[in-house]
Short mmCIF file of C-alpha atoms and ligand atoms in Angstrom, two decimals:
data_model
loop_
_atom_site.label_atom_id
_atom_site.label_comp_id
_atom_site.label_asym_id
_atom_site.label_seq_id
_atom_site.Cartn_x
_atom_site.Cartn_y
_atom_site.Cartn_z
CA UNK A 1 22.43 -6.01 13.05
CA UNK A 2 22.15 -2.38 13.49
CA UNK A 3 19.42 -0.97 11.23
CA UNK A 4 18.05 2.43 10.36
CA UNK A 5 14.62 2.79 8.62
CA UNK A 6 13.91 6.14 7.07
CA UNK A 7 10.26 6.87 6.61
CA UNK A 8 7.68 5.25 9.05
CA UNK A 9 4.64 4.68 6.93
CA UNK A 10 2.78 1.50 6.04
CA UNK A 11 6.03 -0.13 4.84
CA UNK A 12 8.80 1.50 7.00
CA UNK A 13 7.12 1.19 10.24
CA UNK A 14 6.17 -2.45 9.66
CA UNK A 15 9.60 -3.14 8.41
CA UNK A 16 11.38 -1.34 11.37
CA UNK A 17 9.06 -2.89 14.08
CA UNK A 18 9.27 -6.44 12.41
CA UNK A 19 13.13 -6.25 12.14
CA UNK A 20 13.38 -5.05 15.95
CA UNK A 21 10.89 -7.84 16.97
CA UNK A 22 13.24 -10.50 15.52
CA UNK A 23 16.32 -9.14 17.31
CA UNK A 24 17.86 -6.40 15.26
CA UNK A 25 18.84 -2.93 16.82
CA UNK A 26 16.51 -0.51 14.87
CA UNK A 27 16.29 3.23 14.63
CA UNK A 28 13.20 4.52 12.71
CA UNK A 29 13.50 8.01 11.43
CA UNK A 30 10.62 10.18 10.25
CA UNK A 31 10.32 13.86 9.79
CA UNK A 32 6.67 14.01 10.80
CA UNK A 33 6.63 15.21 14.39
CA UNK A 34 3.22 14.21 15.00
CA UNK A 35 3.81 10.55 13.97
CA UNK A 36 6.96 10.55 16.00
CA UNK A 37 5.29 11.81 19.06
CA UNK A 38 2.74 8.84 18.75
CA UNK A 39 5.31 6.28 18.04
CA UNK A 40 7.56 7.50 20.95
CA UNK A 41 4.63 6.94 23.36
CA UNK A 42 4.25 3.49 21.99
CA UNK A 43 1.28 3.87 19.63
CA UNK A 44 1.13 3.21 15.95
CA UNK A 45 0.11 6.09 13.77
CA UNK A 46 -1.50 3.53 11.31
CA UNK A 47 -4.06 0.73 11.63
CA UNK A 48 -2.44 -2.64 10.73
CA UNK A 49 -3.61 -5.90 12.44
CA UNK A 50 -1.02 -7.16 14.96
CA UNK A 51 1.30 -4.22 14.57
CA UNK A 52 0.50 -2.49 17.89
CA UNK A 53 1.15 -5.70 19.71
CA UNK A 54 4.73 -6.39 18.28
CA UNK A 55 5.42 -2.66 18.31
CA UNK A 56 5.07 -2.82 22.08
CA UNK A 57 7.03 -6.02 22.46
CA UNK A 58 9.86 -4.46 20.32
CA UNK A 59 9.71 -1.23 22.42
CA UNK A 60 9.86 -3.42 25.64
CA UNK A 61 12.91 -5.36 24.46
CA UNK A 62 14.71 -1.99 23.83
CA UNK A 63 15.42 -2.96 20.20
CA UNK A 64 13.59 0.01 18.67
CA UNK A 65 13.93 3.83 18.96
CA UNK A 66 11.86 6.57 16.97
CA UNK A 67 13.65 9.83 16.06
CA UNK A 68 13.80 12.79 13.65
CA UNK A 69 17.60 12.71 13.89
CA UNK A 70 18.97 11.62 10.64
CA UNK A 71 22.67 11.95 11.46
CA UNK A 72 22.01 9.66 14.53
CA UNK A 73 20.19 7.16 12.42
CA UNK A 74 22.78 7.01 9.71
CA UNK A 75 25.64 6.75 12.17
CA UNK A 76 23.69 4.03 13.93
CA UNK A 77 22.79 1.78 10.91
CA UNK A 78 24.96 -0.76 9.05
CA UNK A 79 21.89 -1.10 6.88
CA UNK A 80 19.97 2.08 5.94
CA UNK A 81 16.45 1.46 4.61
CA UNK A 82 14.79 4.23 2.49
CA UNK A 83 11.12 3.74 2.91
CA UNK A 84 9.55 6.96 2.18
CA UNK A 85 6.60 7.57 -0.28
CA UNK A 86 6.81 7.71 -4.00
CA UNK A 87 3.39 9.16 -4.81
CA UNK A 88 2.30 9.82 -8.43
CA UNK A 89 2.77 13.04 -10.21
CA UNK A 90 -0.23 14.33 -12.43
CA UNK A 91 1.42 12.72 -15.41
CA UNK A 92 1.66 9.50 -13.85
CA UNK A 93 5.25 9.52 -13.32
CA UNK A 94 6.57 8.44 -9.83
CA UNK A 95 7.45 11.52 -7.61
CA UNK A 96 10.90 10.67 -6.27
CA UNK A 97 11.59 13.93 -4.46
CA UNK A 98 11.20 12.27 -0.95
CA UNK A 99 13.70 9.41 -1.98
CA UNK A 100 16.03 12.20 -3.34
CA UNK A 101 15.91 14.23 -0.08
CA UNK A 102 16.56 11.12 1.99
CA UNK A 103 19.46 9.82 -0.28
CA UNK A 104 21.03 13.37 -0.03
CA UNK A 105 20.56 13.33 3.77
CA UNK A 106 22.31 9.82 3.97
CA UNK A 107 25.12 11.33 1.96
CA UNK A 108 25.27 14.35 3.99
CA UNK A 109 25.76 12.30 7.15
CA UNK A 110 27.80 9.30 5.96
CA UNK A 111 31.25 8.80 7.45
CA UNK A 112 33.21 5.93 8.82
CA UNK A 113 32.15 2.31 8.28
CA UNK A 114 30.71 0.46 5.50
CA UNK A 115 26.91 0.89 4.94
CA UNK A 116 24.22 -0.79 2.69
CA UNK A 117 21.73 1.62 1.53
CA UNK A 118 18.57 -0.18 0.70
CA UNK A 119 15.78 1.02 -1.60
CA UNK A 120 12.59 -0.24 -0.08
CA UNK A 121 10.51 2.32 -1.55
CA UNK A 122 9.00 1.44 -4.99
CA UNK A 123 11.16 3.35 -7.30
CA UNK A 124 11.42 3.78 -11.14
CA UNK A 125 13.78 1.31 -12.84
CA UNK A 126 17.33 2.88 -12.60
CA UNK A 127 16.76 4.39 -9.30
CA UNK A 128 19.43 2.30 -7.63
CA UNK A 129 22.18 4.00 -9.64
CA UNK A 130 20.46 7.37 -9.26
CA UNK A 131 20.33 6.96 -5.40
CA UNK A 132 24.03 6.12 -5.43
CA UNK A 133 24.67 9.30 -7.36
CA UNK A 134 22.60 11.41 -4.98
CA UNK A 135 24.38 10.04 -2.04
CA UNK A 136 27.56 10.79 -3.53
CA UNK A 137 26.36 14.36 -4.20
CA UNK A 138 25.36 14.58 -0.59
CA UNK A 139 28.87 13.52 0.49
CA UNK A 140 30.38 16.27 -1.93
CA UNK A 141 28.11 18.94 -0.67
CA UNK A 142 29.13 18.10 3.00
CA UNK A 143 32.76 18.10 2.03
CA UNK A 144 32.34 21.51 0.47
CA UNK A 145 30.55 22.93 3.52
CA UNK A 146 33.33 21.61 5.77
CA UNK A 147 35.88 23.27 3.57
CA UNK A 148 33.90 26.48 3.77
CA UNK A 149 33.78 26.40 7.53
CA UNK A 150 37.39 25.23 7.81
CA UNK A 151 38.88 27.91 5.61
CA UNK A 152 41.19 27.41 2.68
CA UNK A 153 44.76 27.12 4.20
CA UNK A 154 46.41 23.82 4.26
CA UNK A 155 46.56 23.70 8.23
CA UNK A 156 42.90 24.27 8.34
CA UNK A 157 41.75 21.80 5.73
CA UNK A 158 39.11 19.44 7.17
CA UNK A 159 39.57 15.80 6.94
CA UNK A 160 38.29 13.81 3.92
CA UNK A 161 34.96 12.18 4.47
CA UNK A 162 35.37 8.44 4.33
CA UNK A 163 32.31 6.83 2.96
CA UNK A 164 32.04 3.31 1.79
CA UNK A 165 28.66 2.11 0.75
CA UNK A 166 26.58 -0.01 -1.70
CA UNK A 167 22.96 0.31 -2.80
CA UNK A 168 20.58 -2.66 -2.84
CA UNK A 169 16.97 -2.75 -4.20
CA UNK A 170 14.83 -4.75 -1.83
CA UNK A 171 11.23 -4.26 -3.04
CA UNK A 172 8.36 -4.76 -0.71
CA UNK A 173 5.44 -6.89 -1.29
CA UNK A 174 3.57 -6.57 1.87
CA UNK A 175 -0.33 -6.04 1.69
CA UNK A 176 -1.89 -3.36 3.75
CA UNK A 177 -4.22 -5.25 6.13
CA UNK A 178 -1.96 -8.22 6.57
CA UNK A 179 1.46 -6.42 6.54
CA UNK A 180 2.81 -8.05 9.62
CA UNK A 181 1.79 -11.40 8.58
CA UNK A 182 3.37 -10.73 5.12
CA UNK A 183 6.65 -9.57 6.68
CA UNK A 184 7.00 -12.78 8.66
CA UNK A 185 5.60 -15.09 5.98
CA UNK A 186 6.75 -13.74 2.62
CA UNK A 187 6.38 -15.48 -0.71
CA UNK A 188 9.75 -14.38 -1.61
CA UNK A 189 12.51 -11.85 -0.78
CA UNK A 190 14.12 -9.96 -3.72
CA UNK A 191 17.56 -8.52 -3.55
CA UNK A 192 18.93 -6.49 -6.38
CA UNK A 193 22.56 -5.37 -6.38
CA UNK A 194 25.99 -6.09 -7.61
CA UNK A 195 27.88 -6.12 -4.27
CA UNK A 196 28.33 -9.57 -2.87
CA UNK A 197 29.18 -7.92 0.43
CA UNK A 198 25.91 -5.87 0.62
CA UNK A 199 23.86 -9.03 -0.54
CA UNK A 200 25.39 -11.19 2.16
CA UNK A 201 24.59 -8.44 4.84
CA UNK A 202 20.96 -8.44 3.65
CA UNK A 203 20.86 -12.15 3.75
CA UNK A 204 22.09 -12.17 7.36
CA UNK A 205 19.36 -9.48 8.19
CA UNK A 206 16.66 -11.75 6.73
CA UNK A 207 17.97 -15.05 7.88
CA UNK A 208 15.46 -15.54 10.71
CA UNK A 209 12.48 -14.68 8.30
CA UNK A 210 14.12 -16.98 5.46
CA UNK A 211 14.32 -19.73 7.95
CA UNK A 212 10.67 -19.30 9.02
CA UNK A 213 11.63 -18.69 12.64
CA UNK A 214 8.62 -16.18 13.05
CA UNK A 215 6.36 -17.77 10.46
CA UNK A 216 2.96 -19.21 11.30
CA UNK A 217 3.97 -22.42 9.73
CA UNK A 218 7.59 -23.05 10.61
CA UNK A 219 7.71 -26.53 8.90
CA UNK A 220 7.63 -24.87 5.52
CA UNK A 221 10.79 -24.80 3.40
CA UNK A 222 13.00 -21.60 3.63
CA UNK A 223 11.54 -18.45 1.95
CA UNK A 224 13.01 -18.22 -1.61
CA UNK A 225 15.50 -15.44 -1.91
CA UNK A 226 16.02 -14.03 -5.44
CA UNK A 227 19.21 -12.33 -5.88
CA UNK A 228 19.38 -10.31 -9.13
CA UNK A 229 20.63 -7.01 -10.58
CA UNK A 230 19.21 -3.60 -9.26
CA UNK A 231 17.03 -3.04 -12.48
CA UNK A 232 15.54 -6.28 -12.45
CA UNK A 233 14.62 -6.11 -8.79
CA UNK A 234 13.01 -2.72 -9.43
CA UNK A 235 11.06 -4.14 -12.31
CA UNK A 236 10.00 -7.23 -10.36
CA UNK A 237 7.96 -4.83 -8.19
CA UNK A 238 6.42 -2.91 -10.87
CA UNK A 239 5.66 -6.10 -12.91
CA UNK A 240 3.94 -7.86 -9.79
CA UNK A 241 1.74 -5.00 -9.12
CA UNK A 242 0.95 -4.46 -12.96
CA UNK A 243 0.15 -8.15 -13.23
CA UNK A 244 -2.20 -8.18 -10.20
CA UNK A 245 -3.97 -5.05 -11.38
CA UNK A 246 -4.45 -6.51 -14.89
CA UNK A 247 -5.92 -9.59 -13.49
CA UNK A 248 -8.51 -7.69 -11.54
CA UNK A 249 -9.38 -5.62 -14.75
CA UNK A 250 -9.55 -8.73 -16.73
CA UNK A 251 -12.19 -10.36 -14.27
CA UNK A 252 -14.05 -7.11 -14.08
CA UNK A 253 -14.28 -6.95 -17.88
CA UNK A 254 -15.60 -10.51 -17.79
CA UNK A 255 -18.00 -9.36 -15.12
CA UNK A 256 -19.44 -6.60 -17.37
CA UNK A 257 -19.83 -9.12 -20.22
CA UNK A 258 -21.57 -11.67 -17.62
CA UNK A 259 -23.81 -8.75 -16.68
CA UNK A 260 -24.99 -8.53 -20.21
CA UNK A 261 -25.28 -12.30 -21.03
CA UNK A 262 -26.81 -13.26 -17.73
CA UNK A 263 -23.76 -15.20 -16.62
CA UNK A 264 -22.55 -15.19 -12.85
CA UNK A 265 -19.03 -14.01 -12.74
CA UNK A 266 -18.56 -15.54 -9.29
CA UNK A 267 -19.11 -18.95 -10.78
CA UNK A 268 -17.03 -18.06 -13.83
CA UNK A 269 -14.17 -17.04 -11.47
CA UNK A 270 -14.41 -20.22 -9.55
CA UNK A 271 -14.43 -22.22 -12.80
CA UNK A 272 -11.31 -20.62 -14.26
CA UNK A 273 -9.73 -20.23 -10.83
CA UNK A 274 -9.42 -24.01 -10.29
CA UNK A 275 -7.24 -24.12 -13.28
CA UNK A 276 -3.78 -24.13 -11.66
CA UNK A 277 -2.30 -22.06 -14.48
CA UNK A 278 -4.79 -19.32 -13.60
CA UNK A 279 -5.37 -19.73 -9.79
CA UNK A 280 -8.25 -18.34 -7.81
CA UNK A 281 -6.62 -15.15 -6.39
CA UNK A 282 -7.28 -11.63 -7.68
CA UNK A 283 -10.33 -12.82 -9.55
CA UNK A 284 -12.97 -10.98 -7.42
CA UNK A 285 -15.08 -8.69 -9.63
CA UNK A 286 -16.11 -5.48 -8.15
CA UNK A 287 -15.82 -1.64 -8.40
CA UNK A 288 -12.16 -1.56 -9.44
CA UNK A 289 -8.75 -1.55 -7.80
CA UNK A 290 -7.37 1.53 -5.91
CA UNK A 291 -5.14 2.17 -2.92
CA UNK A 292 -1.65 3.55 -2.70
CA UNK A 293 0.18 1.11 -4.92
CA UNK A 294 -1.66 -0.38 -7.87
CA UNK A 295 -2.70 2.96 -9.42
CA UNK A 296 0.54 4.69 -8.92
CA UNK A 297 2.73 1.68 -9.84
CA UNK A 298 0.85 0.80 -13.09
CA UNK A 299 1.00 4.39 -14.14
CA UNK A 300 4.74 4.65 -13.41
CA UNK A 301 5.48 1.55 -15.40
CA UNK A 302 3.43 2.89 -18.38
CA UNK A 303 5.30 6.19 -18.19
CA UNK A 304 8.77 4.42 -17.97
CA UNK A 305 7.81 2.29 -21.04
CA UNK A 306 6.76 5.59 -22.74
CA UNK A 307 10.07 7.21 -21.91
CA UNK A 308 12.00 4.34 -23.54
CA UNK A 309 9.81 4.47 -26.75
CA UNK A 310 7.38 1.71 -25.91
CA UNK A 311 3.55 1.94 -25.59
CA UNK A 312 2.45 -0.37 -22.87
CA UNK A 313 -1.10 -1.15 -24.47
CA UNK A 314 -2.09 -3.91 -22.21
CA UNK A 315 -1.27 -1.86 -19.12
CA UNK A 316 -3.12 1.21 -20.53
CA UNK A 317 -6.22 -0.94 -21.26
CA UNK A 318 -5.97 -2.34 -17.60
CA UNK A 319 -6.13 1.28 -16.30
CA UNK A 320 -8.96 2.33 -18.53
CA UNK A 321 -10.99 -0.81 -17.72
CA UNK A 322 -10.33 0.14 -14.03
CA UNK A 323 -11.29 3.81 -14.59
CA UNK A 324 -14.74 2.78 -16.10
CA UNK A 325 -15.20 0.04 -13.48
CA UNK A 326 -14.90 2.70 -10.75
CA UNK A 327 -18.01 4.25 -11.99
CA UNK A 328 -20.01 1.03 -12.21
CA UNK A 329 -21.74 1.44 -8.89
CA UNK A 330 -22.83 4.83 -10.01
CA UNK A 331 -24.48 3.25 -13.23
CA UNK A 332 -26.17 0.45 -11.16
CA UNK A 333 -27.51 3.24 -8.62
CA UNK A 334 -28.89 5.17 -11.61
CA UNK A 335 -30.51 2.06 -13.08
CA UNK A 336 -32.10 1.28 -9.73
CA UNK A 337 -33.10 4.85 -8.55
CA UNK A 338 -33.26 6.64 -11.80
CA UNK A 339 -32.70 10.37 -10.75
CA UNK A 340 -29.99 10.65 -7.99
CA UNK A 341 -30.56 14.28 -7.23
CA UNK A 342 -32.01 14.51 -3.75
CA UNK A 343 -31.46 10.82 -3.03
CA UNK A 344 -29.51 9.74 -0.06
CA UNK A 345 -26.85 6.86 -0.54
CA UNK A 346 -25.00 5.17 2.13
CA UNK A 347 -21.64 3.58 1.67
CA UNK A 348 -20.78 0.54 3.45
CA UNK A 349 -16.90 0.99 3.85
CA UNK A 350 -14.62 3.70 2.70
CA UNK A 351 -11.12 2.23 2.72
CA UNK A 352 -9.64 0.88 -0.53
CA UNK A 353 -9.62 -2.73 1.16
CA UNK A 354 -10.53 -4.11 4.41
CA UNK A 355 -8.28 -4.07 7.62
CA UNK A 356 -6.63 -1.00 6.67
CA UNK A 357 -7.35 2.75 7.49
CA UNK A 358 -5.67 3.74 4.14
CA UNK A 359 -7.93 5.98 1.98
CA UNK A 360 -5.31 6.79 -0.63
CA UNK A 361 -6.95 6.51 -4.17
CA UNK A 362 -9.90 4.59 -2.60
CA UNK A 363 -12.66 3.78 -5.11
CA UNK A 364 -15.15 5.25 -2.40
CA UNK A 365 -13.59 8.71 -3.08
CA UNK A 366 -14.64 8.72 -6.76
CA UNK A 367 -18.03 7.54 -5.89
CA UNK A 368 -18.40 10.23 -3.34
CA UNK A 369 -17.18 12.82 -5.81
CA UNK A 370 -19.66 11.72 -8.59
CA UNK A 371 -22.76 11.17 -6.33
CA UNK A 372 -22.14 14.66 -4.97
CA UNK A 373 -21.82 16.09 -8.51
CA UNK A 374 -25.13 14.38 -9.25
CA UNK A 375 -26.80 15.96 -6.35
CA UNK A 376 -27.09 12.98 -4.03
CA UNK A 377 -26.36 13.21 -0.24
CA UNK A 378 -23.66 10.70 0.71
CA UNK A 379 -23.38 8.92 4.03
CA UNK A 380 -20.77 6.33 5.07
CA UNK A 381 -19.92 3.85 7.72
CA UNK A 382 -16.46 2.21 7.84
CA UNK A 383 -15.41 0.05 10.92
CA UNK A 384 -12.05 1.98 11.10
CA UNK A 385 -12.65 5.49 9.69
CA UNK A 386 -15.85 5.84 11.80
CA UNK A 387 -14.04 4.67 14.92
CA UNK A 388 -10.67 6.74 14.52
CA UNK A 389 -12.32 9.90 13.30
CA UNK A 390 -9.59 10.03 10.55
CA UNK A 391 -11.10 12.02 7.83
CA UNK A 392 -8.06 12.98 5.83
CA UNK A 393 -8.94 13.06 2.16
CA UNK A 394 -12.78 12.92 2.82
CA UNK A 395 -15.23 15.60 1.98
CA UNK A 396 -18.86 15.62 0.92
CA UNK A 397 -19.71 12.58 2.98
CA UNK A 398 -21.51 12.26 6.36
CA UNK A 399 -19.56 9.55 8.34
CA UNK A 400 -21.99 7.67 10.59
CA UNK A 401 -20.92 5.66 13.67
CA UNK A 402 -22.71 2.33 12.92
CA UNK A 403 -24.40 0.59 9.93
CA UNK A 404 -27.95 0.98 11.22
CA UNK A 405 -27.62 4.79 11.47
CA UNK A 406 -26.07 4.70 8.07
CA UNK A 407 -29.10 2.73 6.69
CA UNK A 408 -31.64 5.07 8.23
CA UNK A 409 -33.22 7.22 5.54
CA UNK A 410 -31.12 5.95 2.66
CA UNK A 411 -32.50 5.23 -0.79
CA UNK A 412 -29.76 2.79 -1.48
CA UNK A 413 -26.60 1.21 0.10
CA UNK A 414 -23.46 0.36 -1.77
CA UNK A 415 -21.02 -1.98 -0.23
CA UNK A 416 -17.70 -0.48 -1.23
CA UNK A 417 -15.19 -2.51 1.06
CA UNK A 418 -15.55 -6.14 1.94
CA UNK A 419 -14.94 -5.64 5.68
CA UNK A 420 -15.59 -9.03 7.48
CA UNK A 421 -18.01 -7.27 9.87
CA UNK A 422 -20.33 -6.58 6.96
CA UNK A 423 -21.19 -10.28 6.49
CA UNK A 424 -23.13 -10.31 9.91
CA UNK A 425 -25.01 -6.98 9.90
CA UNK A 426 -28.61 -6.98 10.73
CA UNK A 427 -29.74 -6.42 7.20
CA UNK A 428 -33.49 -6.96 7.70
CA UNK A 429 -33.38 -4.29 10.27
CA UNK A 430 -31.45 -2.01 7.98
CA UNK A 431 -33.72 -2.70 5.04
CA UNK A 432 -36.73 -1.36 7.25
CA UNK A 433 -34.84 1.81 8.20
CA UNK A 434 -34.28 2.68 4.47
CA UNK A 435 -36.63 4.71 2.05
CA UNK A 436 -35.72 2.28 -0.61
CA UNK A 437 -34.03 -0.99 0.26
CA UNK A 438 -31.51 -1.19 -2.67
CA UNK A 439 -28.15 -2.91 -2.13
CA UNK A 440 -25.51 -2.38 -4.78
CA UNK A 441 -22.90 -5.10 -3.61
CA UNK A 442 -19.66 -3.51 -5.15
CA UNK A 443 -17.58 -6.49 -3.98
CA UNK A 444 -19.90 -9.52 -4.60
CA UNK A 445 -19.41 -9.95 -0.95
CA UNK A 446 -23.02 -10.72 0.24
CA UNK A 447 -25.14 -13.59 -0.45
CA UNK A 448 -27.88 -12.27 -2.96
CA UNK A 449 -30.55 -14.68 -1.54
CA UNK A 450 -30.01 -13.54 2.13
CA UNK A 451 -30.23 -10.08 0.90
CA UNK A 452 -33.55 -10.66 -0.93
CA UNK A 453 -34.90 -12.31 2.19
CA UNK A 454 -33.78 -9.29 4.27
CA UNK A 455 -36.11 -7.24 2.06
CA UNK A 456 -33.43 -5.85 -0.33
CA UNK A 457 -33.50 -5.38 -4.00
CA UNK A 458 -29.85 -6.90 -4.54
CA UNK A 459 -27.49 -5.84 -7.45
CA UNK A 460 -24.08 -7.38 -7.64
CA UNK A 461 -21.35 -6.89 -10.18
CA UNK A 462 -21.60 -9.44 -13.09
CA UNK A 463 -23.93 -11.78 -11.31
N1 NAD B 1 1.64 0.86 1.40
C1 NAD B 1 1.94 -0.22 0.88
O1 NAD B 1 1.09 -1.36 0.90
C2 NAD B 1 3.13 -0.56 0.13
C3 NAD B 1 3.50 -1.85 -0.20
C4 NAD B 1 4.80 -2.05 -0.95
C5 NAD B 1 5.57 -1.00 -1.38
N2 NAD B 1 5.20 0.30 -0.95
C6 NAD B 1 6.04 1.44 -1.31
O2 NAD B 1 6.75 1.85 -0.14
C7 NAD B 1 6.89 3.14 -0.13
C8 NAD B 1 6.46 3.79 1.12
O3 NAD B 1 4.98 3.55 1.02
P1 NAD B 1 4.17 3.82 2.42
O4 NAD B 1 2.87 3.40 2.03
O5 NAD B 1 4.81 3.25 3.55
O6 NAD B 1 4.31 5.47 2.46
P2 NAD B 1 3.71 6.43 3.65
O7 NAD B 1 3.36 7.63 2.84
O8 NAD B 1 2.69 5.71 4.48
O9 NAD B 1 5.01 6.68 4.51
C9 NAD B 1 6.10 7.55 4.11
C10 NAD B 1 6.70 8.01 5.48
O10 NAD B 1 7.87 8.70 5.07
C11 NAD B 1 8.05 9.81 5.83
N3 NAD B 1 9.04 10.77 5.17
C12 NAD B 1 8.86 11.45 4.00
N4 NAD B 1 9.90 12.20 3.75
C13 NAD B 1 10.85 11.99 4.84
C14 NAD B 1 12.14 12.40 5.04
N5 NAD B 1 12.79 13.25 4.35
N6 NAD B 1 12.75 11.98 6.10
C15 NAD B 1 12.07 10.94 6.91
N7 NAD B 1 10.82 10.60 6.80
C16 NAD B 1 10.20 10.99 5.72
C17 NAD B 1 6.56 10.36 5.88
O11 NAD B 1 6.49 11.23 7.01
C18 NAD B 1 5.82 9.14 6.07
O12 NAD B 1 5.66 8.73 7.48
C19 NAD B 1 6.36 3.70 -1.46
O13 NAD B 1 7.37 3.85 -2.49
C20 NAD B 1 5.42 2.65 -1.74
O14 NAD B 1 5.18 2.58 -3.16
C21 NAD B 1 4.09 0.62 -0.31
#
C-alpha cells in the first residue's frame, strides 16, 4: 500500500521504515532539514537497536523515500500517518500545535482519491474529530486561496477540491530501546474509528504484522487487533501509560517503606510479581520514571480529567511519588557524603532508559541540576551519549569517554541508567580511582555483594 508518514522521530521513523521493510511503498516527511539530510544519506538520526539495518534494507528495496514535500507525500499516500511530537505545555496539557500544523497541511494538499488519516501521535481524547475539523479547515483555506488566485467571474472559478477521507486513531505502544522489535512483535494493535472502509485499509496495512510474518516467533497466534471508537482508542494509550507509571510509583513507594523497615524491595517485587494477577514487569524500584512519554501522558490525562470536572487523585499521587523519587539519589548521596559542596559525583548513564539516546525528561537531568545547585561537580559516562557527542539538553555536566575516567577522582558514583554494559565494568579498578568509593545504585541493577567485594560502600533503593 502507499503510505505517507509525517514526522520522523522515534515513532514516525520506526513506523515508516518497518512498513517499508514489510513491502509497503512509503514516503517519510519531516520539516527538519538536518534530519532529512541524514536519512537521505541512509543514516538514522536516532539510536534504536536494529533500525539502521532495516532502514538500509528498506532503502535498497526502493520502498522508502525521505522528503520535506508535504504535497508530494499527501498525494502519494492512501494512508497518511501523523506522527509528530505532542510535548507537554507548562500546565501539563498536551501541546498539539504540531499535529494541528500537519492536519492543516494535509487539508491544504488533499485532492482526489480516498485517504485514511491516522493519528499515531499520542493526542488528547477527542483529537480524532478535531483533526477532521482542522483538515476540513485546511481544505476550505485552499479553496479560498484558489478562488482568490482564479478571480471571481464564473468562467475563471477554480474547480471544487474533491476530498474524501476518514480519521483513524492508531496509538503507538513501542518502547524506545526496542522499537523495531515492538513494531514487529506487538502485544496488540488498536484501531479507533467509525469508518469500516478506513478500518479495513488499516487491517490490510498491518496484515503481515498481525499474521506474525516478521515476528521473532512466527508460530504465535495472530496479533490481537482491537477495533473501537476514536475516543476509546485515544484513551487506551493514556490509560496504558498511566497504569505503567503508577505501577512504578507503587513499587517505589514500597521501596521507600522497605528502606525504613529493613526489607529488600527486590525480594518483595519478586514475591508479588509471581502472582499472575500482578505480574513481574514494571516492578523495578529506582529513581523514578521519566522519558518523553510517561510524564507528559500522565499529566495530559490528569489535565483532561480536570477539564471534565474530575480530579484524578490516584494519577496525581503517582506523579508526586515520582517527583519525590527523582530526588532519592540526592538524599542517599547526602547521607553517604554529608556536605555535597565541593564533592565530585559521577553518573553512570544519562538517558532515561538503556538502549536509547533519548534524554527527554530523564531523571539524570534533575539530578545534575540539583547537584549543581548544591555545589557538587558532576561528571557522567553514558554508552551512547558519550559516543555520539549528542549533548542536547545537557549542561552542568562533564561527559567522560569511559567508565574509568568517570570514576577517577569521584566521591561517589550514581548508577542512573541500567545499561547492560554496566554489569561488567571493572568496579574494583574504578573503586581504587575514586576519592570515596560510594555507589548509589539508582536502579538496583548491581549485585550488592559484588560491589562490596570491589571495595564500594553500596547503597540501593529499598534494599
Ligand atoms: N517516543 C516514544 O517512545 C513514543 C511511543 C509511543 C507514542 N509516542 C508518541 O508519538 C508522537 C511522536 O513522538 P516521537 O518521540 O516520535 O517525537 P519526536 O519529537 O522524536 O519526532 C517528531 C518529529 O516530527 C517532526 N515534525 C514536527 N512538526 C512537523 C511538521 N509540521 N511537518 C513534518 N514534520 C514535523 C519533527 O521534526 C520530528 O522529527 C508523540 O505524540 C508521542 O507521544 C512516542
